[in-house]
PDB file of C-alpha atoms in Angstrom:
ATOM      1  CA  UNK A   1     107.265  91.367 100.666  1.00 45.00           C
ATOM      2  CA  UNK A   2     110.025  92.969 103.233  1.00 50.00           C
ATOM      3  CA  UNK A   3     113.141  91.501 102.497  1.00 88.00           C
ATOM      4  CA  UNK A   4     112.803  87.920 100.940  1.00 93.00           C
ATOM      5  CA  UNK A   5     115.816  88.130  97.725  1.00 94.00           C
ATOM      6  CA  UNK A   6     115.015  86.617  94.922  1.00 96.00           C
ATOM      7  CA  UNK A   7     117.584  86.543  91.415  1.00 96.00           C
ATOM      8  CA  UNK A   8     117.546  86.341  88.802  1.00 97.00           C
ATOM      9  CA  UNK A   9     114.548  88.798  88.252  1.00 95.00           C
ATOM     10  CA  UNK A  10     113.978  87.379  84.673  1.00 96.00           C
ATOM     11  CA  UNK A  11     115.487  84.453  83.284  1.00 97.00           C
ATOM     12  CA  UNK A  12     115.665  83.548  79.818  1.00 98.00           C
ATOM     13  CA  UNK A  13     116.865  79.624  79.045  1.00 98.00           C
ATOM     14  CA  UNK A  14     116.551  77.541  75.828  1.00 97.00           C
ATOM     15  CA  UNK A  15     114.701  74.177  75.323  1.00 97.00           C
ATOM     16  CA  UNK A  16     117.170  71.346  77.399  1.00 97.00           C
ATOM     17  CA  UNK A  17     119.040  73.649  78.956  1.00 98.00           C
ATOM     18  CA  UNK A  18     119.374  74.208  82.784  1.00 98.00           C
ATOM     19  CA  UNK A  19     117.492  76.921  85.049  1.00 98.00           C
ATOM     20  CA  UNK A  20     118.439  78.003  88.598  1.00 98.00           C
ATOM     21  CA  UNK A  21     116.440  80.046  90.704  1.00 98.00           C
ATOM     22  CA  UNK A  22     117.680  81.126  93.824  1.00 98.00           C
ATOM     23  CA  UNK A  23     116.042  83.185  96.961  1.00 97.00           C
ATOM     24  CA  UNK A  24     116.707  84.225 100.567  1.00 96.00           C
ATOM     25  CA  UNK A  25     114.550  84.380 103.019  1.00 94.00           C
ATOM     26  CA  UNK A  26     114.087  87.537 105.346  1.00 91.00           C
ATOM     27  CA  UNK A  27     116.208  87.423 108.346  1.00 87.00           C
ATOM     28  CA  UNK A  28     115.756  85.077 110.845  1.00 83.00           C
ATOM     29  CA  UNK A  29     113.600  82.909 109.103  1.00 86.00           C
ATOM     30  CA  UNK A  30     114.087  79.500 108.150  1.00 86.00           C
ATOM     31  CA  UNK A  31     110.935  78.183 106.554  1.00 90.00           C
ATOM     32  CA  UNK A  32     111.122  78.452 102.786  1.00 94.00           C
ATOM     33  CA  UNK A  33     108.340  77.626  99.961  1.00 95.00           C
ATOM     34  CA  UNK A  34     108.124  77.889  96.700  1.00 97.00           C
ATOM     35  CA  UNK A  35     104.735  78.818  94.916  1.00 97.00           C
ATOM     36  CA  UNK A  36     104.788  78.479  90.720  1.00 97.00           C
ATOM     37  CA  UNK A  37     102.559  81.183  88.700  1.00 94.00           C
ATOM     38  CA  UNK A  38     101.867  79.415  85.700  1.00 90.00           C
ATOM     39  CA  UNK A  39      99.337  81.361  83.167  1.00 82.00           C
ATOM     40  CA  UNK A  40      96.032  80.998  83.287  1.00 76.00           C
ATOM     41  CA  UNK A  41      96.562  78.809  86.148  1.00 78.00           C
ATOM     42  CA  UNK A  42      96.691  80.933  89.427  1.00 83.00           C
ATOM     43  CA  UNK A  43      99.817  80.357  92.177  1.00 93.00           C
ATOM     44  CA  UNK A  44     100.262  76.675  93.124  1.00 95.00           C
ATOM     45  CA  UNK A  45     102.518  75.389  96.263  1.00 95.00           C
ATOM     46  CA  UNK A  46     105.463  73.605  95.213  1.00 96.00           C
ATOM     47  CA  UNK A  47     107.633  72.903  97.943  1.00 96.00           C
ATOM     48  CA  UNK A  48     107.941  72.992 101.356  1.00 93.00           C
ATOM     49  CA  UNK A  49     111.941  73.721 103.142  1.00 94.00           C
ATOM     50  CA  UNK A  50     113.690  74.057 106.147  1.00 91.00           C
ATOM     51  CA  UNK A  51     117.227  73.978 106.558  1.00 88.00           C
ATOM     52  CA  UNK A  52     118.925  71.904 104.927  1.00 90.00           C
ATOM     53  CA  UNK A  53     115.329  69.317 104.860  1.00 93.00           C
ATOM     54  CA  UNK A  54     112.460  69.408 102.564  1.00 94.00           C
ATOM     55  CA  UNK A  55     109.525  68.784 104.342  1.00 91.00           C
ATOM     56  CA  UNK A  56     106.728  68.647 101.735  1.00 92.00           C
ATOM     57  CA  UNK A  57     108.013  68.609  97.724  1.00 94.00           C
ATOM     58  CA  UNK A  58     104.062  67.250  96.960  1.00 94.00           C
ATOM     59  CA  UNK A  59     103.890  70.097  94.400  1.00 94.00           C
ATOM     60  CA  UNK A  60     106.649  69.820  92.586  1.00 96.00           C
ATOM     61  CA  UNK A  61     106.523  67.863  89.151  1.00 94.00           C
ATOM     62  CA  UNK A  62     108.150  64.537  89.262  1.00 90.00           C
ATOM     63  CA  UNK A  63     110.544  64.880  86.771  1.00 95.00           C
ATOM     64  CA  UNK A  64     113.351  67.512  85.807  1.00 97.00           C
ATOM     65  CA  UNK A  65     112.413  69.551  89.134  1.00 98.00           C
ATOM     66  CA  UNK A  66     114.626  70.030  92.484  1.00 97.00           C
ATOM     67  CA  UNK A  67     114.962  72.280  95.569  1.00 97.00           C
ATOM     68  CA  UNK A  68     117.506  72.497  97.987  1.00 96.00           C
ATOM     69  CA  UNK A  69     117.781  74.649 101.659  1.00 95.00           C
ATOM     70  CA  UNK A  70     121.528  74.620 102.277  1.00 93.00           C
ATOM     71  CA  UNK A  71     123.064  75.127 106.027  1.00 90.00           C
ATOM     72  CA  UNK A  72     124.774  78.211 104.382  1.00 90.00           C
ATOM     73  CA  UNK A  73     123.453  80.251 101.159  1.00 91.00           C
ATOM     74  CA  UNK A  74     119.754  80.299  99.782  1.00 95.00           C
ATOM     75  CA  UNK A  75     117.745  78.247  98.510  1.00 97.00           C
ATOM     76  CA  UNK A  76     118.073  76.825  95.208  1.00 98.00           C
ATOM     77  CA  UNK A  77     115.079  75.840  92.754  1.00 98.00           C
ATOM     78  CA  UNK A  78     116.455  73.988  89.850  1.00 98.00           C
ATOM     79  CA  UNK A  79     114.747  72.918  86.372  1.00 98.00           C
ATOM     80  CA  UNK A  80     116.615  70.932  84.157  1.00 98.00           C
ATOM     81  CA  UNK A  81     116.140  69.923  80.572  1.00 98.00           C
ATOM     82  CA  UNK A  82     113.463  73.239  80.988  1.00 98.00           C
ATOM     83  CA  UNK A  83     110.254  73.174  78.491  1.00 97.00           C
ATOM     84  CA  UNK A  84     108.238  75.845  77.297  1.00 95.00           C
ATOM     85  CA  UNK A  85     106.059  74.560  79.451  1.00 94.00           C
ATOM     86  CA  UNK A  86     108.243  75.914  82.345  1.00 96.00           C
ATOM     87  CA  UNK A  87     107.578  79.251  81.542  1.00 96.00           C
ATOM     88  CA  UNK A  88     106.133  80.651  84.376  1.00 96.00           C
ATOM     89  CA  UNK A  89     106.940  82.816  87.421  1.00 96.00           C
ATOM     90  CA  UNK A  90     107.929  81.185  90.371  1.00 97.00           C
ATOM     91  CA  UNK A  91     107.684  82.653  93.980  1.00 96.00           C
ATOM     92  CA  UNK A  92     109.934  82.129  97.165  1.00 96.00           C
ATOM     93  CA  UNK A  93     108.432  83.231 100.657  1.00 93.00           C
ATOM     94  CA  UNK A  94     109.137  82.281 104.252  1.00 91.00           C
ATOM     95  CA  UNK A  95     107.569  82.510 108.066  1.00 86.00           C
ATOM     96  CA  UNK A  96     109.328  82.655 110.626  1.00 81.00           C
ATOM     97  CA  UNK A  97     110.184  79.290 112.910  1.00 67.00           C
ATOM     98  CA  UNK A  98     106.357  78.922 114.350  1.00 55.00           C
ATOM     99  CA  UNK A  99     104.921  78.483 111.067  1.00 59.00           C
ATOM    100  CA  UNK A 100     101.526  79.766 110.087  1.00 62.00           C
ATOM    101  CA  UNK A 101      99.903  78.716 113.623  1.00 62.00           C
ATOM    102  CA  UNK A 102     101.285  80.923 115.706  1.00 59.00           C
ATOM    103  CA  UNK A 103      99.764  83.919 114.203  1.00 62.00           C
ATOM    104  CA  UNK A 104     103.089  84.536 111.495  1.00 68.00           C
ATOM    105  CA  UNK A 105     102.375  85.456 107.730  1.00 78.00           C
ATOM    106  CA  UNK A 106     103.874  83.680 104.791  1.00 83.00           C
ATOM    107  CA  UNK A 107     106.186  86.715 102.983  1.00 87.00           C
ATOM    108  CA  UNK A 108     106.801  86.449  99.406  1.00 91.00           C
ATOM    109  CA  UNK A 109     109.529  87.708  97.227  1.00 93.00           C
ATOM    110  CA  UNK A 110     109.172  89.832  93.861  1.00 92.00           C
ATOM    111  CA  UNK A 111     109.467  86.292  91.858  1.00 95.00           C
ATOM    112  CA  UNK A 112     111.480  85.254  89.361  1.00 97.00           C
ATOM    113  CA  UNK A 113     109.959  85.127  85.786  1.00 96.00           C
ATOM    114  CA  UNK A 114     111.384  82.024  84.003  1.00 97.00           C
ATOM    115  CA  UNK A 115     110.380  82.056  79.718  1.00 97.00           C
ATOM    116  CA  UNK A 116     111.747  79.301  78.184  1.00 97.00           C
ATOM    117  CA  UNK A 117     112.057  79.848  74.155  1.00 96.00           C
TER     118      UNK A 117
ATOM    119  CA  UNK B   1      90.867  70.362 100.984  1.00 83.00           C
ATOM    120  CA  UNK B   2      90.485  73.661 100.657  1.00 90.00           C
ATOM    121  CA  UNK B   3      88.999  75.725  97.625  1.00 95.00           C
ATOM    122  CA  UNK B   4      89.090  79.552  97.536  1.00 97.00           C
ATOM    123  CA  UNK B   5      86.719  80.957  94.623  1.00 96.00           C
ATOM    124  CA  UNK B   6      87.288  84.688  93.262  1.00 96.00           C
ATOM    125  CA  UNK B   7      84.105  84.787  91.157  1.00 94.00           C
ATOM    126  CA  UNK B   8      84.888  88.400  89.205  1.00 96.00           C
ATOM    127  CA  UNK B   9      87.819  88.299  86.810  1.00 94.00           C
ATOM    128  CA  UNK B  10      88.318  91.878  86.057  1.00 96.00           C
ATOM    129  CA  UNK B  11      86.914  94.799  87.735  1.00 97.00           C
ATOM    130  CA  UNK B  12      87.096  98.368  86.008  1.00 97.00           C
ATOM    131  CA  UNK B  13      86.338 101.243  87.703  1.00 96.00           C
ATOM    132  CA  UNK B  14      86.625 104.937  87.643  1.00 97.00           C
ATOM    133  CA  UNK B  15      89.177 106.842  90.241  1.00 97.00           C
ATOM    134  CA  UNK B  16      87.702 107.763  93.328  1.00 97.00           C
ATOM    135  CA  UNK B  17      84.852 104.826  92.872  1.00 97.00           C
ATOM    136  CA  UNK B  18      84.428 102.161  95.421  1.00 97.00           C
ATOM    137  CA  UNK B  19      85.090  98.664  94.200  1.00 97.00           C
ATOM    138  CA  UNK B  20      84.615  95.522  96.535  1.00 97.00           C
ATOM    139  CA  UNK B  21      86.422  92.317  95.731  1.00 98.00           C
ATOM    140  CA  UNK B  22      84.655  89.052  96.254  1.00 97.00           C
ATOM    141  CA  UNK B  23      86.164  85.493  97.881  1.00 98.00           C
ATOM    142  CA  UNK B  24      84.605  82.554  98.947  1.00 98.00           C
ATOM    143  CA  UNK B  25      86.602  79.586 100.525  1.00 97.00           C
ATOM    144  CA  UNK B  26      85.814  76.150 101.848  1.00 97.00           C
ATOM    145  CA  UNK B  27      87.271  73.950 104.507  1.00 95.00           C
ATOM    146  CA  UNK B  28      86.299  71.383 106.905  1.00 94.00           C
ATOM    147  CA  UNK B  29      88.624  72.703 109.099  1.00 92.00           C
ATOM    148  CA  UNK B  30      87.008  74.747 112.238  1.00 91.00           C
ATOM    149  CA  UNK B  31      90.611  76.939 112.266  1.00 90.00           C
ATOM    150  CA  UNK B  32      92.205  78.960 109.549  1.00 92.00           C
ATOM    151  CA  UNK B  33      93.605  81.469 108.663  1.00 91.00           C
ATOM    152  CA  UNK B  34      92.477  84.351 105.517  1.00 93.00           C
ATOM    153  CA  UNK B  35      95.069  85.991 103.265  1.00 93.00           C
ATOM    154  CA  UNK B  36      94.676  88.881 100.868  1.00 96.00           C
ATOM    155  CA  UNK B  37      97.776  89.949  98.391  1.00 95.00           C
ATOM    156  CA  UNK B  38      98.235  92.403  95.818  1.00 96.00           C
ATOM    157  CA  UNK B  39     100.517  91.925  92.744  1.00 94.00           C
ATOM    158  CA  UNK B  40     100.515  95.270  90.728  1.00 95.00           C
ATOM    159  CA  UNK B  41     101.933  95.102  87.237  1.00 93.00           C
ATOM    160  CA  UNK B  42     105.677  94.874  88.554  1.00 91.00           C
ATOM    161  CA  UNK B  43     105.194  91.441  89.629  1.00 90.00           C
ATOM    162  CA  UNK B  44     105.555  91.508  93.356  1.00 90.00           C
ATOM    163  CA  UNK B  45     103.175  89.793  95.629  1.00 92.00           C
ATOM    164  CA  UNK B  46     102.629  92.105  98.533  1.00 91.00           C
ATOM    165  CA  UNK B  47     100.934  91.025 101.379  1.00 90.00           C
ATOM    166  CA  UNK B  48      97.779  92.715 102.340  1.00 93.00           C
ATOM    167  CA  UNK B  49      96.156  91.192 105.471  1.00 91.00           C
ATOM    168  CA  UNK B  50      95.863  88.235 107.445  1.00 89.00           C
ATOM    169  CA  UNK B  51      92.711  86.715 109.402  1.00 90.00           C
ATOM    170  CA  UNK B  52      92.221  83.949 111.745  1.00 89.00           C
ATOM    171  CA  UNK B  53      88.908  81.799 111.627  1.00 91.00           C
ATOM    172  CA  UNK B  54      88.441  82.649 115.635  1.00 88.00           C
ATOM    173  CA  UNK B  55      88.569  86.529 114.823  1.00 85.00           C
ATOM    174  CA  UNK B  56      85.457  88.108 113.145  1.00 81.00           C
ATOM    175  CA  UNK B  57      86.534  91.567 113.952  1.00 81.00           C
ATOM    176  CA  UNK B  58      86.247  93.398 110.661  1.00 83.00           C
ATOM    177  CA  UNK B  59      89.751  95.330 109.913  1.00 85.00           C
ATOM    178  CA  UNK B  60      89.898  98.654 108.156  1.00 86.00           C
ATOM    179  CA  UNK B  61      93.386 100.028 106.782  1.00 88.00           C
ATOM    180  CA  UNK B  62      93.025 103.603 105.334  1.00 92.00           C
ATOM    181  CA  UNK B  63      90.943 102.996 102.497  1.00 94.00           C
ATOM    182  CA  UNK B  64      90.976  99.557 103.008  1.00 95.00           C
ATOM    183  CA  UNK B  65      88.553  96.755 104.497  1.00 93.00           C
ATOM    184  CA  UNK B  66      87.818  93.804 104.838  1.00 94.00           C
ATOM    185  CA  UNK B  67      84.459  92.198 105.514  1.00 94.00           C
ATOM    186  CA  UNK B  68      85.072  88.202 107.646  1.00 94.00           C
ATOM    187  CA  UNK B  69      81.539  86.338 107.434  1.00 94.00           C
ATOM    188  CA  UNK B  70      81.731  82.865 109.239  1.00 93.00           C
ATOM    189  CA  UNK B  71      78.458  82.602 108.004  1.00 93.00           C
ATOM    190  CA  UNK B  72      78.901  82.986 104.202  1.00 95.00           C
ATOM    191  CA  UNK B  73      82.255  81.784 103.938  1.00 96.00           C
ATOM    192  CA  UNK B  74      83.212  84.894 102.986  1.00 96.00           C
ATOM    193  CA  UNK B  75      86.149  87.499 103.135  1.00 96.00           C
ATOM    194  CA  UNK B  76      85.439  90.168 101.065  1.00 96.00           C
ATOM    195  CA  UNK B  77      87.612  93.316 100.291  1.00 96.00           C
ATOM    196  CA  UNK B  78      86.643  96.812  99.834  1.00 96.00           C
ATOM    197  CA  UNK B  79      88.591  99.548  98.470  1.00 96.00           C
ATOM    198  CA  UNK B  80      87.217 103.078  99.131  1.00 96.00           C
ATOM    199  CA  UNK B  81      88.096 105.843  96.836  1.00 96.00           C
ATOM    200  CA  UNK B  82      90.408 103.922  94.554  1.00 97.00           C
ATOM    201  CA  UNK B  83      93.281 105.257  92.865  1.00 97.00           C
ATOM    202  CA  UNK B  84      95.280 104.444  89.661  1.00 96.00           C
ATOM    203  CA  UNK B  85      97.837 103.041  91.906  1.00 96.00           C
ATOM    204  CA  UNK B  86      95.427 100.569  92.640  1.00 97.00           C
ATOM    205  CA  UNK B  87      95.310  99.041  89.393  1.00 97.00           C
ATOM    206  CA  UNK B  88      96.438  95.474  89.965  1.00 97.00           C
ATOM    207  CA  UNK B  89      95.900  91.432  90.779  1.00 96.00           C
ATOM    208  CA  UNK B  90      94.305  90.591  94.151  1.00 97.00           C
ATOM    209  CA  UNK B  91      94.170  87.435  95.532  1.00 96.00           C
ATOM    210  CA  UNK B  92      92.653  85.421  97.979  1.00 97.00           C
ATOM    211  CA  UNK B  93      94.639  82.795  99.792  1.00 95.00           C
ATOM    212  CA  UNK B  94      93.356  80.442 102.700  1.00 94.00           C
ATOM    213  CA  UNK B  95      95.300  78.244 104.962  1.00 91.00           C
ATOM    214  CA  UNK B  96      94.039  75.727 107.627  1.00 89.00           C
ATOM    215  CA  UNK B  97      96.177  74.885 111.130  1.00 84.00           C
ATOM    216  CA  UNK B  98      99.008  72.646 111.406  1.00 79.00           C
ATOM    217  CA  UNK B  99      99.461  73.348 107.675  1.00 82.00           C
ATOM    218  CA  UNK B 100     101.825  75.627 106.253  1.00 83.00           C
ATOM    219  CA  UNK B 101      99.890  76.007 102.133  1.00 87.00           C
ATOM    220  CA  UNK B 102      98.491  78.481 101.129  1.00 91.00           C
ATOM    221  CA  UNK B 103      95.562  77.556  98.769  1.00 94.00           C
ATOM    222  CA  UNK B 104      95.092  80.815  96.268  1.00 95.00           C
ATOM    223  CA  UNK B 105      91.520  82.243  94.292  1.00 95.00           C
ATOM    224  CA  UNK B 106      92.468  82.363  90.759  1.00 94.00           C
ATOM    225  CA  UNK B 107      92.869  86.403  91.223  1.00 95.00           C
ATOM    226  CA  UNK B 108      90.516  89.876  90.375  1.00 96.00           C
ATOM    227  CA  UNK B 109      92.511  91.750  88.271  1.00 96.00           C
ATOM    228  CA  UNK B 110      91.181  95.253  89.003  1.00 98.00           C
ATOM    229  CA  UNK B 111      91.628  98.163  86.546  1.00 97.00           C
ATOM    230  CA  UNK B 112      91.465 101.902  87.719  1.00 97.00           C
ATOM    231  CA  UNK B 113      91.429 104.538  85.600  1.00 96.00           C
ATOM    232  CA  UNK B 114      91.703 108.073  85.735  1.00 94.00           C
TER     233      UNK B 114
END
């Protein structure tokens, strides 16, 4: 997991109120996904970023449930109106430009664990 | 779409024993590519190894392996002489070309003691 930032570490938020997750990617890459670790449930893709683009949000829940690749900064994962459902940890990684087809690895970060009382 | 299938839940084992951890994918796709990653009980997910479809070559990193079998739709993982430090969740991922998702086993959490 060399060098892809994630904060806050743990997050604690009450029912309705907002969560943000942030994460940068290891240098010099600028493909970003998020993976959710829900219990019981295993790690599921949730979206899919480049810079400044989202190329594939297919995982991510309709409702309540945003990401964002700025020009400058990291990326931003943000939950609002959070449920207990919500609780969860919730993974950044990124390749490098070529994607997984020319032989690159998807990195992860150390996750951010979101409980939501 | 793609399934990967981690058939043992938890395996305990004694320091110093062998333990091999199962996965079994699927895909219709003729090239992909074969993850393993550990999470120990900090949280992390650290990468372990990558394979692609094309190379069968198994791969051994001190103590451990990996076992790629085309033929089973398998990519098994061995660790030799395990450790307490070992103790942790292992999973499988798959991912097929000109995609970028990883499709993840439900996880072996493996227990070592001393």
């Amino acid at each position: 997991n060399a060098g892809v930032m994630q904060n806050p570490r743990h997050l604690v938020r009450r029912r309705g109120q907002e969560a943000r997750l942030r994460c940068s990617p290891m240098k010099g890459h600028s493909h970003v996904y998020w993976y959710r670790q829900l219990p019981e449930e295993g790690l599921k893709f949730m979206v899919y970023l480049q810079k400044e683009n989202i190329i594939d949000e297919s995982g991510m829940p309709k409702e309540r449930f945003s990401a964002e690749f700025p020009k400058e900064g990291p990326s931003i994962l943000r939950i609002q109106q959070v449920v207990r459902g919500d609780s969860a940890a919730y993974f950044c990684a990124s390749s490098p430009n070529q994607g997984l087809n020319s032989g690159n690895t998807i990195y992860f970060g150390e996750g951010s664990w979101l409980t939501v009382v | 779409a793609q399934k990967v299938t981690q058939a043992q839940t938890e395996i305990s084992v004694v320091e110093k024993e062998d333990v091999t951890l199962d996965c079994v994918y699927e895909t219709r796709d003729t090239t992909y590519y074969l993850f393993w990653y550990k999470q120990p009980p900090s949280g992390e997910l650290v990468f372990l190894i990558r394979r692609n479809s094309f190379d069968e070559q198994n791969e051994i990193s001190g103590r451990y392996s990996w076992n790629f079998q085309k033929s089973t739709s398998s990519f098994n993982f061995t660790i030799t002489a395990s450790q307490v430090v070992d103790s942790a969740v292992y999973f499988c991922a798959l991912s097929v070309f000109n995609d970028y998702k990883l499709s993840f086993g439900a996880g072996t959490t493996v227990t070592v003691r001393a």
